[in-house]
PDB file of C-alpha atoms in Angstrom:
ATOM      1  CA  UNK Q 663      23.501  10.950 -12.962  1.00 92.00           C
ATOM      2  CA  UNK Q 664      20.212  12.698 -12.008  1.00 95.00           C
ATOM      3  CA  UNK Q 665      18.337  12.505  -9.193  1.00 96.00           C
ATOM      4  CA  UNK Q 666      14.217  12.404 -10.214  1.00 95.00           C
ATOM      5  CA  UNK Q 667      11.404  12.817  -7.807  1.00 96.00           C
ATOM      6  CA  UNK Q 668       8.131  11.100  -8.314  1.00 96.00           C
ATOM      7  CA  UNK Q 669       4.911  11.784  -6.879  1.00 96.00           C
ATOM      8  CA  UNK Q 670       3.121   9.017  -5.987  1.00 96.00           C
ATOM      9  CA  UNK Q 671      -0.069   9.539  -5.145  1.00 93.00           C
ATOM     10  CA  UNK Q 672      -3.360   6.698  -4.372  1.00 88.00           C
ATOM     11  CA  UNK Q 673      -6.006   6.621  -6.871  1.00 86.00           C
ATOM     12  CA  UNK Q 674      -8.705   4.327  -5.157  1.00 75.00           C
ATOM     13  CA  UNK Q 675     -10.439   1.425  -7.457  1.00 71.00           C
ATOM     14  CA  UNK Q 676     -11.261  -1.685  -5.856  1.00 61.00           C
ATOM     15  CA  UNK Q 677     -13.692  -2.003  -2.069  1.00 55.00           C
ATOM     16  CA  UNK Q 678     -10.690  -4.159  -1.148  1.00 54.00           C
ATOM     17  CA  UNK Q 679      -8.794  -0.650  -1.065  1.00 56.00           C
ATOM     18  CA  UNK Q 680     -11.099   1.926  -0.032  1.00 59.00           C
ATOM     19  CA  UNK Q 681     -10.572   5.276  -0.719  1.00 61.00           C
ATOM     20  CA  UNK Q 682      -8.659   7.476   1.763  1.00 62.00           C
ATOM     21  CA  UNK Q 683     -10.821  10.593   2.994  1.00 66.00           C
ATOM     22  CA  UNK Q 684      -7.572  13.169   1.996  1.00 75.00           C
ATOM     23  CA  UNK Q 685      -4.703  12.932  -0.463  1.00 84.00           C
ATOM     24  CA  UNK Q 686      -2.712  10.142   0.598  1.00 88.00           C
ATOM     25  CA  UNK Q 687       0.902  11.251  -1.925  1.00 93.00           C
ATOM     26  CA  UNK Q 688       4.829  10.543  -0.987  1.00 96.00           C
ATOM     27  CA  UNK Q 689       7.860  11.714  -2.320  1.00 98.00           C
ATOM     28  CA  UNK Q 690      10.535   9.656  -3.856  1.00 98.00           C
ATOM     29  CA  UNK Q 691      13.736  10.688  -5.043  1.00 98.00           C
ATOM     30  CA  UNK Q 692      15.768   8.519  -6.879  1.00 98.00           C
ATOM     31  CA  UNK Q 693      19.084   8.163  -9.493  1.00 97.00           C
ATOM     32  CA  UNK Q 694      18.383   7.924 -12.836  1.00 96.00           C
ATOM     33  CA  UNK Q 695      20.603   4.684 -12.138  1.00 96.00           C
ATOM     34  CA  UNK Q 696      18.555   2.808 -10.355  1.00 96.00           C
ATOM     35  CA  UNK Q 697      16.024   0.549 -11.083  1.00 94.00           C
ATOM     36  CA  UNK Q 698      12.239   0.650 -10.930  1.00 93.00           C
ATOM     37  CA  UNK Q 699      12.526  -2.437  -8.333  1.00 92.00           C
ATOM     38  CA  UNK Q 700      13.795  -0.210  -6.153  1.00 95.00           C
ATOM     39  CA  UNK Q 701      11.721   2.654  -6.974  1.00 96.00           C
ATOM     40  CA  UNK Q 702       8.995  -0.617  -5.906  1.00 94.00           C
ATOM     41  CA  UNK Q 703      10.295  -1.030  -2.872  1.00 94.00           C
ATOM     42  CA  UNK Q 704      11.143   2.620  -1.296  1.00 96.00           C
ATOM     43  CA  UNK Q 705       7.190   2.866  -2.516  1.00 95.00           C
ATOM     44  CA  UNK Q 706       6.000  -0.512  -0.501  1.00 91.00           C
ATOM     45  CA  UNK Q 707       8.095   1.385   2.211  1.00 93.00           C
ATOM     46  CA  UNK Q 708       7.032   4.596   2.174  1.00 95.00           C
ATOM     47  CA  UNK Q 709       3.379   3.581   1.900  1.00 91.00           C
ATOM     48  CA  UNK Q 710       3.597   1.480   5.530  1.00 89.00           C
ATOM     49  CA  UNK Q 711       2.911  -1.408   2.859  1.00 86.00           C
ATOM     50  CA  UNK Q 712       5.140  -4.292   5.227  1.00 78.00           C
ATOM     51  CA  UNK Q 713       4.219  -7.488   2.826  1.00 68.00           C
ATOM     52  CA  UNK Q 714       5.552  -8.396  -0.327  1.00 75.00           C
ATOM     53  CA  UNK Q 715       3.958  -8.494  -3.638  1.00 79.00           C
ATOM     54  CA  UNK Q 716       3.612  -8.338  -7.731  1.00 85.00           C
ATOM     55  CA  UNK Q 717       3.956  -5.245  -9.426  1.00 89.00           C
ATOM     56  CA  UNK Q 718       4.043  -3.199 -12.290  1.00 90.00           C
ATOM     57  CA  UNK Q 719       5.050  -0.049 -13.614  1.00 93.00           C
ATOM     58  CA  UNK Q 720       3.544   1.263 -17.047  1.00 93.00           C
ATOM     59  CA  UNK Q 721       4.979   3.665 -18.962  1.00 93.00           C
ATOM     60  CA  UNK Q 722       2.310   6.382 -19.348  1.00 92.00           C
ATOM     61  CA  UNK Q 723       0.189   7.157 -16.935  1.00 90.00           C
ATOM     62  CA  UNK Q 724      -2.621   4.261 -18.169  1.00 90.00           C
ATOM     63  CA  UNK Q 725      -2.893   0.744 -15.768  1.00 90.00           C
ATOM     64  CA  UNK Q 726      -2.923  -2.609 -17.281  1.00 86.00           C
ATOM     65  CA  UNK Q 727      -2.696  -1.009 -21.228  1.00 90.00           C
ATOM     66  CA  UNK Q 728      -0.655  -3.672 -22.940  1.00 84.00           C
ATOM     67  CA  UNK Q 729       0.260  -1.291 -25.932  1.00 88.00           C
ATOM     68  CA  UNK Q 730       2.814   0.838 -23.966  1.00 87.00           C
ATOM     69  CA  UNK Q 731       5.911  -0.352 -22.177  1.00 85.00           C
ATOM     70  CA  UNK Q 732       4.810  -2.596 -18.646  1.00 84.00           C
ATOM     71  CA  UNK Q 733       7.947  -3.622 -15.808  1.00 88.00           C
ATOM     72  CA  UNK Q 734       7.433  -5.706 -13.665  1.00 84.00           C
ATOM     73  CA  UNK Q 735       8.521  -7.813 -10.887  1.00 81.00           C
ATOM     74  CA  UNK Q 736      11.904  -9.844 -12.678  1.00 68.00           C
ATOM     75  CA  UNK Q 737      10.148 -13.210 -11.405  1.00 66.00           C
ATOM     76  CA  UNK Q 738       6.544 -12.621 -13.266  1.00 64.00           C
ATOM     77  CA  UNK Q 739       7.930 -11.827 -16.402  1.00 58.00           C
ATOM     78  CA  UNK Q 740       6.877 -14.895 -17.947  1.00 60.00           C
ATOM     79  CA  UNK Q 741       3.362 -14.585 -16.875  1.00 62.00           C
ATOM     80  CA  UNK Q 742       2.751 -10.962 -18.167  1.00 60.00           C
ATOM     81  CA  UNK Q 743       3.366 -11.985 -22.165  1.00 58.00           C
ATOM     82  CA  UNK Q 744       6.277 -11.412 -24.160  1.00 56.00           C
ATOM     83  CA  UNK Q 745       5.579  -7.644 -23.780  1.00 60.00           C
ATOM     84  CA  UNK Q 746       6.970  -7.234 -20.363  1.00 62.00           C
ATOM     85  CA  UNK Q 747      10.137  -5.976 -19.439  1.00 74.00           C
ATOM     86  CA  UNK Q 748      11.799  -6.725 -15.448  1.00 77.00           C
ATOM     87  CA  UNK Q 749      11.704  -3.554 -13.119  1.00 78.00           C
ATOM     88  CA  UNK Q 750      15.485  -4.328 -13.286  1.00 84.00           C
ATOM     89  CA  UNK Q 751      15.682  -2.120 -15.820  1.00 88.00           C
ATOM     90  CA  UNK Q 752      17.298   1.072 -14.704  1.00 92.00           C
ATOM     91  CA  UNK Q 753      15.040   4.361 -14.356  1.00 94.00           C
ATOM     92  CA  UNK Q 754      17.486   6.324 -17.297  1.00 93.00           C
ATOM     93  CA  UNK Q 755      16.426   4.039 -20.168  1.00 92.00           C
ATOM     94  CA  UNK Q 756      13.200   3.849 -19.491  1.00 92.00           C
ATOM     95  CA  UNK Q 757      12.774   7.448 -20.827  1.00 91.00           C
ATOM     96  CA  UNK Q 758      11.676   9.061 -17.399  1.00 92.00           C
ATOM     97  CA  UNK Q 759      11.842  12.926 -17.911  1.00 93.00           C
ATOM     98  CA  UNK Q 760       9.851  15.960 -15.971  1.00 96.00           C
ATOM     99  CA  UNK Q 761       6.961  15.554 -16.494  1.00 97.00           C
ATOM    100  CA  UNK Q 762       6.793  12.092 -17.545  1.00 96.00           C
ATOM    101  CA  UNK Q 763       3.938   9.575 -15.931  1.00 96.00           C
ATOM    102  CA  UNK Q 764       3.708   5.994 -14.734  1.00 95.00           C
ATOM    103  CA  UNK Q 765       0.664   3.837 -13.513  1.00 95.00           C
ATOM    104  CA  UNK Q 766       2.188   1.599 -10.963  1.00 94.00           C
ATOM    105  CA  UNK Q 767       0.174  -1.388  -9.173  1.00 92.00           C
ATOM    106  CA  UNK Q 768       1.197  -3.360  -6.269  1.00 88.00           C
ATOM    107  CA  UNK Q 769      -0.923  -6.025  -5.234  1.00 82.00           C
ATOM    108  CA  UNK Q 770      -2.483  -7.761  -7.595  1.00 80.00           C
ATOM    109  CA  UNK Q 771      -4.933  -9.492  -5.300  1.00 76.00           C
ATOM    110  CA  UNK Q 772      -6.167  -6.068  -3.818  1.00 76.00           C
ATOM    111  CA  UNK Q 773      -4.706  -3.789  -6.602  1.00 82.00           C
ATOM    112  CA  UNK Q 774      -3.215  -1.075  -4.598  1.00 86.00           C
ATOM    113  CA  UNK Q 775      -2.985   1.923  -7.512  1.00 91.00           C
ATOM    114  CA  UNK Q 776      -0.953   4.733  -7.746  1.00 93.00           C
ATOM    115  CA  UNK Q 777      -0.065   7.321  -9.851  1.00 95.00           C
ATOM    116  CA  UNK Q 778       3.674   8.568 -10.401  1.00 97.00           C
ATOM    117  CA  UNK Q 779       4.798  11.555 -12.145  1.00 98.00           C
ATOM    118  CA  UNK Q 780       8.143  12.814 -11.983  1.00 98.00           C
ATOM    119  CA  UNK Q 781       7.419  16.894 -10.866  1.00 98.00           C
ATOM    120  CA  UNK Q 782      11.521  17.718 -10.796  1.00 97.00           C
ATOM    121  CA  UNK Q 783      15.131  16.887 -11.442  1.00 97.00           C
ATOM    122  CA  UNK Q 784      18.929  17.457 -10.470  1.00 97.00           C
ATOM    123  CA  UNK Q 785      22.041  16.800 -10.567  1.00 96.00           C
ATOM    124  CA  UNK Q 786      22.891  13.792  -8.362  1.00 95.00           C
ATOM    125  CA  UNK Q 787      25.052  14.461  -4.552  1.00 93.00           C
ATOM    126  CA  UNK Q 788      26.599  12.226  -2.741  1.00 93.00           C
ATOM    127  CA  UNK Q 789      23.490  11.296  -0.485  1.00 94.00           C
ATOM    128  CA  UNK Q 790      21.957   8.219  -0.381  1.00 96.00           C
ATOM    129  CA  UNK Q 791      19.068   7.181  -2.788  1.00 97.00           C
ATOM    130  CA  UNK Q 792      16.198   6.076  -2.544  1.00 97.00           C
ATOM    131  CA  UNK Q 793      14.948   8.767  -0.472  1.00 97.00           C
ATOM    132  CA  UNK Q 794      11.591   9.658   1.035  1.00 97.00           C
ATOM    133  CA  UNK Q 795      11.411  13.588  -0.042  1.00 97.00           C
ATOM    134  CA  UNK Q 796       7.836  14.752   1.496  1.00 96.00           C
ATOM    135  CA  UNK Q 797       5.054  13.049   2.380  1.00 96.00           C
ATOM    136  CA  UNK Q 798       1.105  14.146   2.354  1.00 94.00           C
ATOM    137  CA  UNK Q 799      -1.917  12.490   4.277  1.00 90.00           C
ATOM    138  CA  UNK Q 800      -1.714   8.896   5.967  1.00 85.00           C
ATOM    139  CA  UNK Q 801      -1.819   5.865   4.328  1.00 83.00           C
ATOM    140  CA  UNK Q 802      -4.538   3.354   4.820  1.00 78.00           C
ATOM    141  CA  UNK Q 803      -3.238  -0.048   6.059  1.00 74.00           C
ATOM    142  CA  UNK Q 804      -2.248  -2.720   3.989  1.00 73.00           C
ATOM    143  CA  UNK Q 805      -5.077  -4.746   4.869  1.00 72.00           C
ATOM    144  CA  UNK Q 806      -8.041  -2.812   5.895  1.00 67.00           C
ATOM    145  CA  UNK Q 807     -10.328  -4.387   8.197  1.00 65.00           C
ATOM    146  CA  UNK Q 808     -13.579  -4.487   5.744  1.00 56.00           C
ATOM    147  CA  UNK Q 809     -15.355  -6.760   8.584  1.00 55.00           C
ATOM    148  CA  UNK Q 810     -18.071  -4.955   9.832  1.00 54.00           C
ATOM    149  CA  UNK Q 811     -19.069  -6.890  13.008  1.00 53.00           C
ATOM    150  CA  UNK Q 812     -16.097  -5.779  15.265  1.00 49.00           C
TER     151      UNK Q 812
END
């Protein structure tokens, strides 16, 4: 069993998810027998997003790419089309290794985008995974106050 260190960096996308003024990233260590669903939960908590929403991962790092394997919330499989796979898939079955990239979208309405990259791997220990191993910058709030009249 191996551990993958997955770095996640916020990618500015829309006016609903304003760009942070500095780089914001989190690195999560997760065992390869754990699932993308568990990685999603670790990312959600690491970025301070408290309200659960739909999410998906795309292998290769291109958001909304229908030509690559994409993994989504298990309860959303039918809505995402015949090619969608469950995020309950173990990470080792996705075939990730050092240097692999994924695109991750959290909350299809506000569309928080994260660029994910496997930055390291090592043999698993008895530690509890997933775990936050590095954090840079302060993430914007999940629901930014866009009312400029206050």
